[in-house]
Amino acid sequence: MKRRTFLIGAAASAAIAAGAAVPWLFPTLGRRRDDLAIPVATPRRAAVVWFSQTGHTGRVGRLIARRWQSQGLEVVAGDYRAFDATTMPGFDLVVLGSPVNYFEAPGHFRDWIRDLPPLAGVRAAAYVTFGGEGGNTFNAVAGLLEAAADRGALPVDLAVFGNMSTFAPTWSLGNEGRILKYRHLPDAGTWSAVRAFADRTLQRARTGTGIAVSREWNPRDLVRGAVSIAGTKVLTGGHGADAGTCIGCGTCVRGCPVGAIEAATRAVDGSRCVACLGCVNTCPAGAMRMQFLGKPVEGFGEFLRRHSIVIAEPPELGPSPT
Ligand SMILES: Cc1cc2nc3c(=O)[nH]c(=O)nc-3n(C[C@H](O)[C@H](O)[C@H](O)COP(=O)(O)O)c2cc1C
Ligand code: SF4
Ligand code: SF4
């Protein structure tokens, strides 16, 4: 990647860390979301498949699954890293969920969708969760639907759900206020919106109401994905497990979406790492080290504990597993 691209990405990444809540600098134009007639259907088997590092996206997915189960559907739900891709064409209805990472749905999850067996005739919906005031959320969810449509699926609906950001450099650089402003999310309003999305998706599939989605014009697309990832990597250092603190649980190895962490030593292959921060955010011992602009990055779990924050669970799912 050229030096200028690096610098733009680094600036974008530093801006995210600083809060990046400057919507007036990033106007959005030309969103398109039109209804499209598709054959009516009676979905009986549904799949809810997500990518989630710190739990927000998975929680939404489990609630959708529970909602559909209570309406008589047979539902299989889980993180894509443990999902049997070969079973996907056997579902009548699928919903795909992802966090927004670097202004898009992560490339490794979109690649997984694009590598699925043909999904001809499968109704598909998508959602993203995002942090704070969000950034390019519509294009991110549109990207998931595009990937499903590329496999032949028929898009029926989309949704976005906001919560606390998990971009750890933000609070690690001292900008805690921008994160804590959203500490009340997700809340009862979020769960209502998720249930409504599940109901609407099912209804649209049943009535043959598809959706034609095209991305909106958004300047954040100029720095999405690889550009901002490269920028973040320029600004980070010291990424790897601290042998003295590591308890060898393997959470980071299993959770790394690109297989960048060596199983035996927990050494990080920087050339493969996509700076998703999952290993830092989910290490139960605080042993996965990273520096951002020379400052130690504190993981999401520790940040929550330090502020005595417990993420709410919808009543249907019972008490928080953590
Ligand atoms: C590496 C990284 C990049 C992120 N980039 C964005 C972003 O560009 N826009 C946004 O709205 N939120 C961004 N976020 C916040 C997450 O999308 C949000 O916290 C999400 O709900 C996390 O989902 P999860 O808990 O399922 O992993 C980012 C978080 C991380 C860790
Ligand atoms: S998650 Fe943390 S404690 Fe577990 S193996 Fe990785 S670095 Fe070690
Ligand atoms: S090594 Fe990189 S890609 Fe893998 S979990 Fe850690 S931050 Fe994410």
Short mmCIF file of C-alpha atoms and ligand atoms in Angstrom, two decimals:
data_model
loop_
_atom_site.label_atom_id
_atom_site.label_comp_id
_atom_site.label_asym_id
_atom_site.label_seq_id
_atom_site.Cartn_x
_atom_site.Cartn_y
_atom_site.Cartn_z
CA MET A 1 0.00 0.00 0.00
CA LYS A 2 1.27 3.46 -0.90
CA ARG A 3 2.52 5.82 1.81
CA ARG A 4 -0.25 8.33 1.09
CA THR A 5 -2.90 5.61 1.57
CA PHE A 6 -1.28 4.64 4.86
CA LEU A 7 -1.41 8.21 6.05
CA ILE A 8 -5.06 8.64 5.08
CA GLY A 9 -5.89 5.37 6.87
CA ALA A 10 -3.91 6.40 9.93
CA ALA A 11 -5.75 9.71 10.04
CA ALA A 12 -9.09 7.89 9.72
CA SER A 13 -8.16 5.47 12.45
CA ALA A 14 -6.96 8.22 14.78
CA ALA A 15 -10.23 10.04 14.06
CA ILE A 16 -12.24 6.93 15.04
CA ALA A 17 -10.20 6.69 18.24
CA ALA A 18 -10.81 10.35 18.98
CA GLY A 19 -14.53 9.73 18.68
CA ALA A 20 -15.12 10.45 15.01
CA ALA A 21 -18.61 11.71 15.79
CA VAL A 22 -18.51 14.45 13.21
CA PRO A 23 -21.49 13.71 10.97
CA TRP A 24 -21.53 17.23 9.56
CA LEU A 25 -18.19 16.50 7.92
CA PHE A 26 -19.57 13.31 6.40
CA PRO A 27 -22.96 13.97 4.81
CA THR A 28 -24.78 10.97 3.35
CA LEU A 29 -26.61 11.20 0.08
CA GLY A 30 -28.76 9.12 -2.20
CA ARG A 31 -29.83 6.17 -0.02
CA ARG A 32 -31.98 3.74 -2.04
CA ARG A 33 -34.18 1.07 -0.61
CA ASP A 34 -37.09 0.06 -2.83
CA ASP A 35 -39.63 -2.76 -2.51
CA LEU A 36 -39.36 -5.47 -5.12
CA ALA A 37 -41.91 -8.24 -5.82
CA ILE A 38 -40.56 -11.76 -5.24
CA PRO A 39 -42.46 -15.07 -5.09
CA VAL A 40 -44.45 -15.57 -1.88
CA ALA A 41 -43.11 -18.24 0.48
CA THR A 42 -43.88 -20.08 3.70
CA PRO A 43 -40.57 -20.17 5.60
CA ARG A 44 -40.27 -23.12 7.97
CA ARG A 45 -36.50 -23.47 8.48
CA ALA A 46 -34.40 -20.42 9.27
CA ALA A 47 -30.74 -19.72 10.00
CA VAL A 48 -29.39 -16.76 11.97
CA VAL A 49 -25.66 -16.42 11.35
CA TRP A 50 -23.41 -13.70 12.70
CA PHE A 51 -19.87 -12.55 13.30
CA SER A 52 -19.46 -11.13 16.79
CA GLN A 53 -16.33 -10.45 18.82
CA THR A 54 -17.68 -8.80 21.95
CA GLY A 55 -21.24 -10.11 22.01
CA HIS A 56 -23.45 -7.28 20.74
CA THR A 57 -24.16 -8.78 17.32
CA GLY A 58 -24.59 -12.29 18.72
CA ARG A 59 -27.10 -11.06 21.31
CA VAL A 60 -29.24 -9.52 18.57
CA GLY A 61 -28.98 -12.71 16.52
CA ARG A 62 -30.04 -14.91 19.44
CA LEU A 63 -33.07 -12.69 20.05
CA ILE A 64 -34.11 -12.96 16.38
CA ALA A 65 -33.72 -16.73 16.60
CA ARG A 66 -35.80 -16.91 19.80
CA ARG A 67 -38.49 -14.72 18.23
CA TRP A 68 -38.81 -16.96 15.20
CA GLN A 69 -38.79 -20.11 17.33
CA SER A 70 -41.70 -18.71 19.34
CA GLN A 71 -43.54 -18.29 16.03
CA GLY A 72 -43.08 -21.93 15.10
CA LEU A 73 -40.00 -21.83 12.86
CA GLU A 74 -37.19 -24.33 13.17
CA VAL A 75 -34.11 -22.15 13.70
CA VAL A 76 -30.37 -22.83 13.73
CA ALA A 77 -28.30 -19.92 15.06
CA GLY A 78 -24.62 -19.26 15.69
CA ASP A 79 -21.38 -17.49 14.89
CA TYR A 80 -20.22 -18.12 11.35
CA ARG A 81 -16.87 -19.40 12.58
CA ALA A 82 -18.65 -22.48 13.96
CA PHE A 83 -21.48 -22.70 11.41
CA ASP A 84 -21.67 -25.50 8.87
CA ALA A 85 -21.67 -23.53 5.61
CA THR A 86 -22.79 -26.53 3.59
CA THR A 87 -26.20 -26.51 5.34
CA MET A 88 -27.05 -22.95 4.32
CA PRO A 89 -28.93 -23.74 1.07
CA GLY A 90 -31.31 -25.95 3.10
CA PHE A 91 -32.89 -22.98 4.89
CA ASP A 92 -35.91 -21.04 3.62
CA LEU A 93 -34.84 -17.86 5.36
CA VAL A 94 -31.43 -16.62 6.57
CA VAL A 95 -30.41 -13.52 8.46
CA LEU A 96 -26.78 -12.39 8.50
CA GLY A 97 -25.40 -10.11 11.22
CA SER A 98 -22.12 -8.31 11.71
CA PRO A 99 -20.54 -5.42 13.59
CA VAL A 100 -19.47 -2.41 11.56
CA ASN A 101 -15.68 -2.54 11.57
CA TYR A 102 -13.76 0.24 9.87
CA PHE A 103 -16.90 1.58 8.15
CA GLU A 104 -17.94 -1.76 6.62
CA ALA A 105 -19.00 -5.30 7.44
CA PRO A 106 -15.68 -7.15 7.84
CA GLY A 107 -14.26 -8.63 4.64
CA HIS A 108 -13.64 -12.09 6.14
CA PHE A 109 -17.37 -12.49 6.89
CA ARG A 110 -18.41 -11.20 3.46
CA ASP A 111 -15.90 -13.63 1.92
CA TRP A 112 -17.51 -16.49 3.88
CA ILE A 113 -20.93 -15.51 2.52
CA ARG A 114 -19.57 -15.23 -1.04
CA ASP A 115 -18.03 -18.71 -0.72
CA LEU A 116 -21.33 -20.33 0.38
CA PRO A 117 -22.96 -22.91 -1.87
CA PRO A 118 -25.60 -21.34 -4.14
CA LEU A 119 -28.52 -19.84 -2.16
CA ALA A 120 -30.99 -19.69 -5.05
CA GLY A 121 -34.41 -18.79 -3.73
CA VAL A 122 -33.35 -18.44 -0.08
CA ARG A 123 -34.85 -15.28 1.46
CA ALA A 124 -32.14 -13.22 3.16
CA ALA A 125 -32.08 -10.32 5.59
CA ALA A 126 -29.10 -8.59 7.21
CA TYR A 127 -28.31 -6.38 10.18
CA VAL A 128 -25.30 -4.64 11.65
CA THR A 129 -24.52 -3.42 15.13
CA PHE A 130 -22.46 -0.29 15.44
CA GLY A 131 -20.83 1.87 18.10
CA GLY A 132 -21.69 5.34 19.28
CA GLU A 133 -23.16 7.53 16.58
CA GLY A 134 -22.19 5.06 13.89
CA GLY A 135 -20.25 5.36 10.67
CA ASN A 136 -21.39 4.14 7.26
CA THR A 137 -23.86 1.73 8.83
CA PHE A 138 -26.22 1.63 5.85
CA ASN A 139 -23.49 0.74 3.36
CA ALA A 140 -22.12 -1.83 5.79
CA VAL A 141 -25.43 -3.70 6.01
CA ALA A 142 -25.98 -3.26 2.27
CA GLY A 143 -22.61 -4.99 1.78
CA LEU A 144 -23.87 -8.07 3.63
CA LEU A 145 -27.02 -8.21 1.51
CA GLU A 146 -24.99 -7.75 -1.67
CA ALA A 147 -22.82 -10.73 -0.73
CA ALA A 148 -25.93 -12.88 -0.10
CA ALA A 149 -27.56 -11.72 -3.34
CA ASP A 150 -24.34 -12.63 -5.21
CA ARG A 151 -25.01 -16.24 -4.13
CA GLY A 152 -28.56 -16.05 -5.49
CA ALA A 153 -30.43 -15.20 -2.26
CA LEU A 154 -33.46 -12.90 -2.39
CA PRO A 155 -32.96 -9.90 -0.03
CA VAL A 156 -36.07 -9.02 1.99
CA ASP A 157 -34.99 -6.61 4.73
CA LEU A 158 -32.19 -4.90 6.67
CA ALA A 159 -31.68 -3.15 9.99
CA VAL A 160 -29.01 -1.39 12.08
CA PHE A 161 -28.74 -1.40 15.89
CA GLY A 162 -26.57 0.96 17.93
CA ASN A 163 -24.74 0.27 21.18
CA MET A 164 -21.42 1.04 22.90
CA SER A 165 -18.41 1.12 20.63
CA THR A 166 -15.81 -1.56 21.20
CA PHE A 167 -13.01 0.33 19.42
CA ALA A 168 -10.67 0.06 22.39
CA PRO A 169 -8.18 2.81 21.40
CA THR A 170 -10.91 5.40 21.96
CA TRP A 171 -11.12 4.91 25.74
CA SER A 172 -7.49 3.89 25.97
CA LEU A 173 -6.50 7.34 24.68
CA GLY A 174 -8.70 8.96 27.32
CA ASN A 175 -11.84 9.60 25.27
CA GLU A 176 -14.02 7.60 27.66
CA GLY A 177 -16.90 10.06 27.59
CA ARG A 178 -17.64 9.31 23.95
CA ILE A 179 -18.05 5.61 24.78
CA LEU A 180 -19.82 5.99 28.13
CA LYS A 181 -22.43 8.25 26.54
CA TYR A 182 -23.93 5.04 25.11
CA ARG A 183 -23.49 2.82 28.18
CA HIS A 184 -27.29 2.47 28.47
CA LEU A 185 -27.41 0.62 25.12
CA PRO A 186 -28.65 -1.90 24.23
CA ASP A 187 -31.89 -1.28 26.13
CA ALA A 188 -35.60 -2.17 25.97
CA GLY A 189 -35.96 0.03 22.88
CA THR A 190 -33.22 -1.97 21.16
CA TRP A 191 -34.99 -5.27 21.91
CA SER A 192 -38.30 -3.88 20.60
CA ALA A 193 -36.57 -2.83 17.38
CA VAL A 194 -34.95 -6.28 17.02
CA ARG A 195 -38.29 -8.07 17.53
CA ALA A 196 -39.93 -5.74 15.00
CA PHE A 197 -37.14 -6.49 12.51
CA ALA A 198 -37.62 -10.25 12.98
CA ASP A 199 -41.39 -9.95 12.52
CA ARG A 200 -41.08 -7.67 9.50
CA THR A 201 -38.53 -9.93 7.82
CA LEU A 202 -40.80 -12.96 8.22
CA GLN A 203 -43.81 -11.02 7.00
CA ARG A 204 -41.98 -9.73 3.93
CA ALA A 205 -40.80 -13.24 3.06
CA ARG A 206 -44.35 -14.56 3.41
CA THR A 207 -45.94 -11.81 1.31
CA GLY A 208 -43.30 -11.85 -1.42
CA THR A 209 -41.92 -8.39 -0.64
CA GLY A 210 -38.25 -8.22 -1.52
CA ILE A 211 -35.90 -5.29 -1.29
CA ALA A 212 -33.69 -3.61 -3.86
CA VAL A 213 -30.76 -2.02 -2.08
CA SER A 214 -28.06 0.12 -3.52
CA ARG A 215 -25.33 1.75 -1.50
CA GLU A 216 -25.63 5.40 -0.63
CA TRP A 217 -22.86 7.82 -1.49
CA ASN A 218 -20.81 8.26 1.66
CA PRO A 219 -17.28 9.70 1.89
CA ARG A 220 -16.47 7.18 4.63
CA ASP A 221 -16.31 4.61 1.83
CA LEU A 222 -13.03 6.25 0.83
CA VAL A 223 -11.40 5.06 4.06
CA ARG A 224 -13.40 1.90 4.79
CA GLY A 225 -11.87 -1.52 5.31
CA ALA A 226 -8.30 -2.04 4.18
CA VAL A 227 -7.35 1.64 4.26
CA SER A 228 -8.38 2.16 7.88
CA ILE A 229 -7.05 -1.23 8.92
CA ALA A 230 -3.65 -0.36 7.47
CA GLY A 231 -3.83 3.01 9.23
CA THR A 232 -4.62 1.38 12.57
CA LYS A 233 -1.74 -1.03 12.15
CA VAL A 234 0.63 1.87 11.54
CA LEU A 235 -0.47 3.40 14.83
CA THR A 236 -0.27 0.19 16.88
CA GLY A 237 2.65 -1.74 18.28
CA GLY A 238 3.63 -4.31 20.89
CA HIS A 239 0.81 -6.64 19.82
CA GLY A 240 1.14 -10.08 21.40
CA ALA A 241 0.42 -12.18 24.46
CA ASP A 242 2.30 -11.45 27.65
CA ALA A 243 3.70 -14.86 28.62
CA GLY A 244 3.70 -14.02 32.33
CA THR A 245 -0.02 -13.13 32.40
CA CYS A 246 -1.41 -15.50 29.76
CA ILE A 247 -3.38 -18.43 31.25
CA GLY A 248 -3.32 -20.37 27.98
CA CYS A 249 -7.11 -20.47 27.59
CA GLY A 250 -6.94 -20.20 23.78
CA THR A 251 -9.82 -17.71 23.53
CA CYS A 252 -7.74 -15.43 21.30
CA VAL A 253 -6.65 -18.28 19.02
CA ARG A 254 -10.21 -19.57 18.53
CA GLY A 255 -11.66 -16.08 18.11
CA CYS A 256 -9.19 -14.62 15.62
CA PRO A 257 -11.18 -14.44 12.38
CA VAL A 258 -8.11 -14.69 10.16
CA GLY A 259 -6.04 -17.28 12.03
CA ALA A 260 -3.31 -14.78 12.89
CA ILE A 261 -2.53 -16.13 16.39
CA GLU A 262 -0.23 -19.12 16.75
CA ALA A 263 -1.91 -21.76 18.94
CA ALA A 264 1.09 -22.83 21.02
CA THR A 265 2.81 -19.51 21.65
CA ARG A 266 -0.04 -17.00 21.10
CA ALA A 267 2.37 -15.04 18.90
CA VAL A 268 0.56 -12.68 16.50
CA ASP A 269 1.34 -12.74 12.79
CA GLY A 270 1.09 -9.03 12.05
CA SER A 271 0.90 -9.57 8.31
CA ARG A 272 -2.37 -11.55 8.68
CA CYS A 273 -3.92 -9.51 11.50
CA VAL A 274 -6.82 -7.28 10.41
CA ALA A 275 -6.78 -5.18 13.60
CA CYS A 276 -10.26 -6.31 14.68
CA LEU A 277 -9.11 -6.00 18.32
CA GLY A 278 -11.05 -9.15 19.20
CA CYS A 279 -8.09 -10.74 20.97
CA VAL A 280 -7.43 -7.64 23.08
CA ASN A 281 -11.12 -7.10 23.83
CA THR A 282 -11.94 -10.66 24.88
CA CYS A 283 -8.81 -11.96 26.62
CA PRO A 284 -10.10 -12.95 30.09
CA ALA A 285 -6.71 -12.32 31.71
CA GLY A 286 -5.85 -8.99 30.11
CA ALA A 287 -2.78 -10.71 28.70
CA MET A 288 -3.13 -9.73 25.03
CA ARG A 289 -1.07 -6.56 24.81
CA MET A 290 -1.24 -3.77 22.25
CA GLN A 291 -0.19 -0.15 22.14
CA PHE A 292 -1.95 2.57 20.17
CA LEU A 293 -0.07 5.81 19.63
CA GLY A 294 2.31 4.57 22.34
CA LYS A 295 -0.41 4.05 24.96
CA PRO A 296 -1.47 0.62 26.28
CA VAL A 297 -4.82 -0.53 24.88
CA GLU A 298 -7.29 -1.71 27.51
CA GLY A 299 -9.65 -4.49 26.39
CA PHE A 300 -13.44 -4.12 26.35
CA GLY A 301 -13.93 -6.64 29.17
CA GLU A 302 -11.66 -4.72 31.51
CA PHE A 303 -13.20 -1.42 30.47
CA LEU A 304 -16.67 -2.76 31.38
CA ARG A 305 -15.43 -4.11 34.72
CA ARG A 306 -13.67 -0.84 35.60
CA HIS A 307 -16.92 1.05 35.05
CA SER A 308 -19.15 -1.65 36.60
CA ILE A 309 -21.12 -1.95 33.35
CA VAL A 310 -23.15 -5.08 32.71
CA ILE A 311 -24.54 -5.29 29.18
CA ALA A 312 -28.32 -5.85 29.30
CA GLU A 313 -29.84 -9.05 27.98
CA PRO A 314 -33.36 -9.22 26.52
CA PRO A 315 -35.78 -11.00 28.91
CA GLU A 316 -36.31 -13.86 26.43
CA LEU A 317 -32.64 -14.82 26.70
CA GLY A 318 -32.41 -14.80 30.51
CA PRO A 319 -29.58 -13.36 32.61
CA SER A 320 -26.25 -12.37 31.07
CA PRO A 321 -23.93 -15.37 30.56
CA THR A 322 -20.95 -13.28 31.81
C1 LIG B 1 -11.91 -2.63 15.16
C2 LIG B 1 -13.23 -1.96 15.31
C3 LIG B 1 -13.67 -1.06 14.36
C4 LIG B 1 -14.92 -0.45 14.49
N1 LIG B 1 -15.34 0.41 13.51
C5 LIG B 1 -16.57 0.97 13.62
C6 LIG B 1 -17.06 1.82 12.58
O1 LIG B 1 -16.38 2.06 11.57
N2 LIG B 1 -18.29 2.35 12.71
C7 LIG B 1 -19.08 2.09 13.80
O2 LIG B 1 -20.19 2.61 13.86
N3 LIG B 1 -18.65 1.27 14.81
C8 LIG B 1 -17.42 0.72 14.72
N4 LIG B 1 -16.98 -0.13 15.71
C9 LIG B 1 -17.88 -0.46 16.84
C10 LIG B 1 -18.58 -1.81 16.64
O3 LIG B 1 -19.19 -1.88 15.38
C11 LIG B 1 -19.67 -2.05 17.69
O4 LIG B 1 -19.22 -1.84 18.98
C12 LIG B 1 -20.27 -3.45 17.52
O5 LIG B 1 -21.54 -3.47 18.14
C13 LIG B 1 -19.42 -4.57 18.09
O6 LIG B 1 -20.07 -5.80 17.82
P1 LIG B 1 -19.71 -7.18 18.58
O7 LIG B 1 -19.84 -6.92 20.07
O8 LIG B 1 -20.74 -8.12 18.09
O9 LIG B 1 -18.33 -7.56 18.18
C14 LIG B 1 -15.73 -0.73 15.62
C15 LIG B 1 -15.27 -1.64 16.59
C16 LIG B 1 -14.03 -2.24 16.44
C17 LIG B 1 -13.57 -3.22 17.49
S1 SF4 B 2 -7.04 -15.12 25.43
FE1 SF4 B 2 -5.48 -14.18 26.73
S2 SF4 B 2 -5.12 -15.67 28.38
FE2 SF4 B 2 -6.22 -16.76 26.73
S3 SF4 B 2 -4.56 -17.69 25.47
FE3 SF4 B 2 -5.04 -15.66 24.56
S4 SF4 B 2 -3.58 -14.23 25.53
FE4 SF4 B 2 -3.60 -16.10 26.78
S1 SF4 B 3 -4.66 -11.02 15.94
FE1 SF4 B 3 -5.54 -9.29 14.82
S2 SF4 B 3 -7.18 -10.18 13.54
FE2 SF4 B 3 -6.66 -11.69 15.11
S3 SF4 B 3 -8.09 -11.30 16.80
FE3 SF4 B 3 -6.24 -10.11 17.25
S4 SF4 B 3 -6.63 -8.09 16.37
FE4 SF4 B 3 -8.14 -9.51 15.43
#
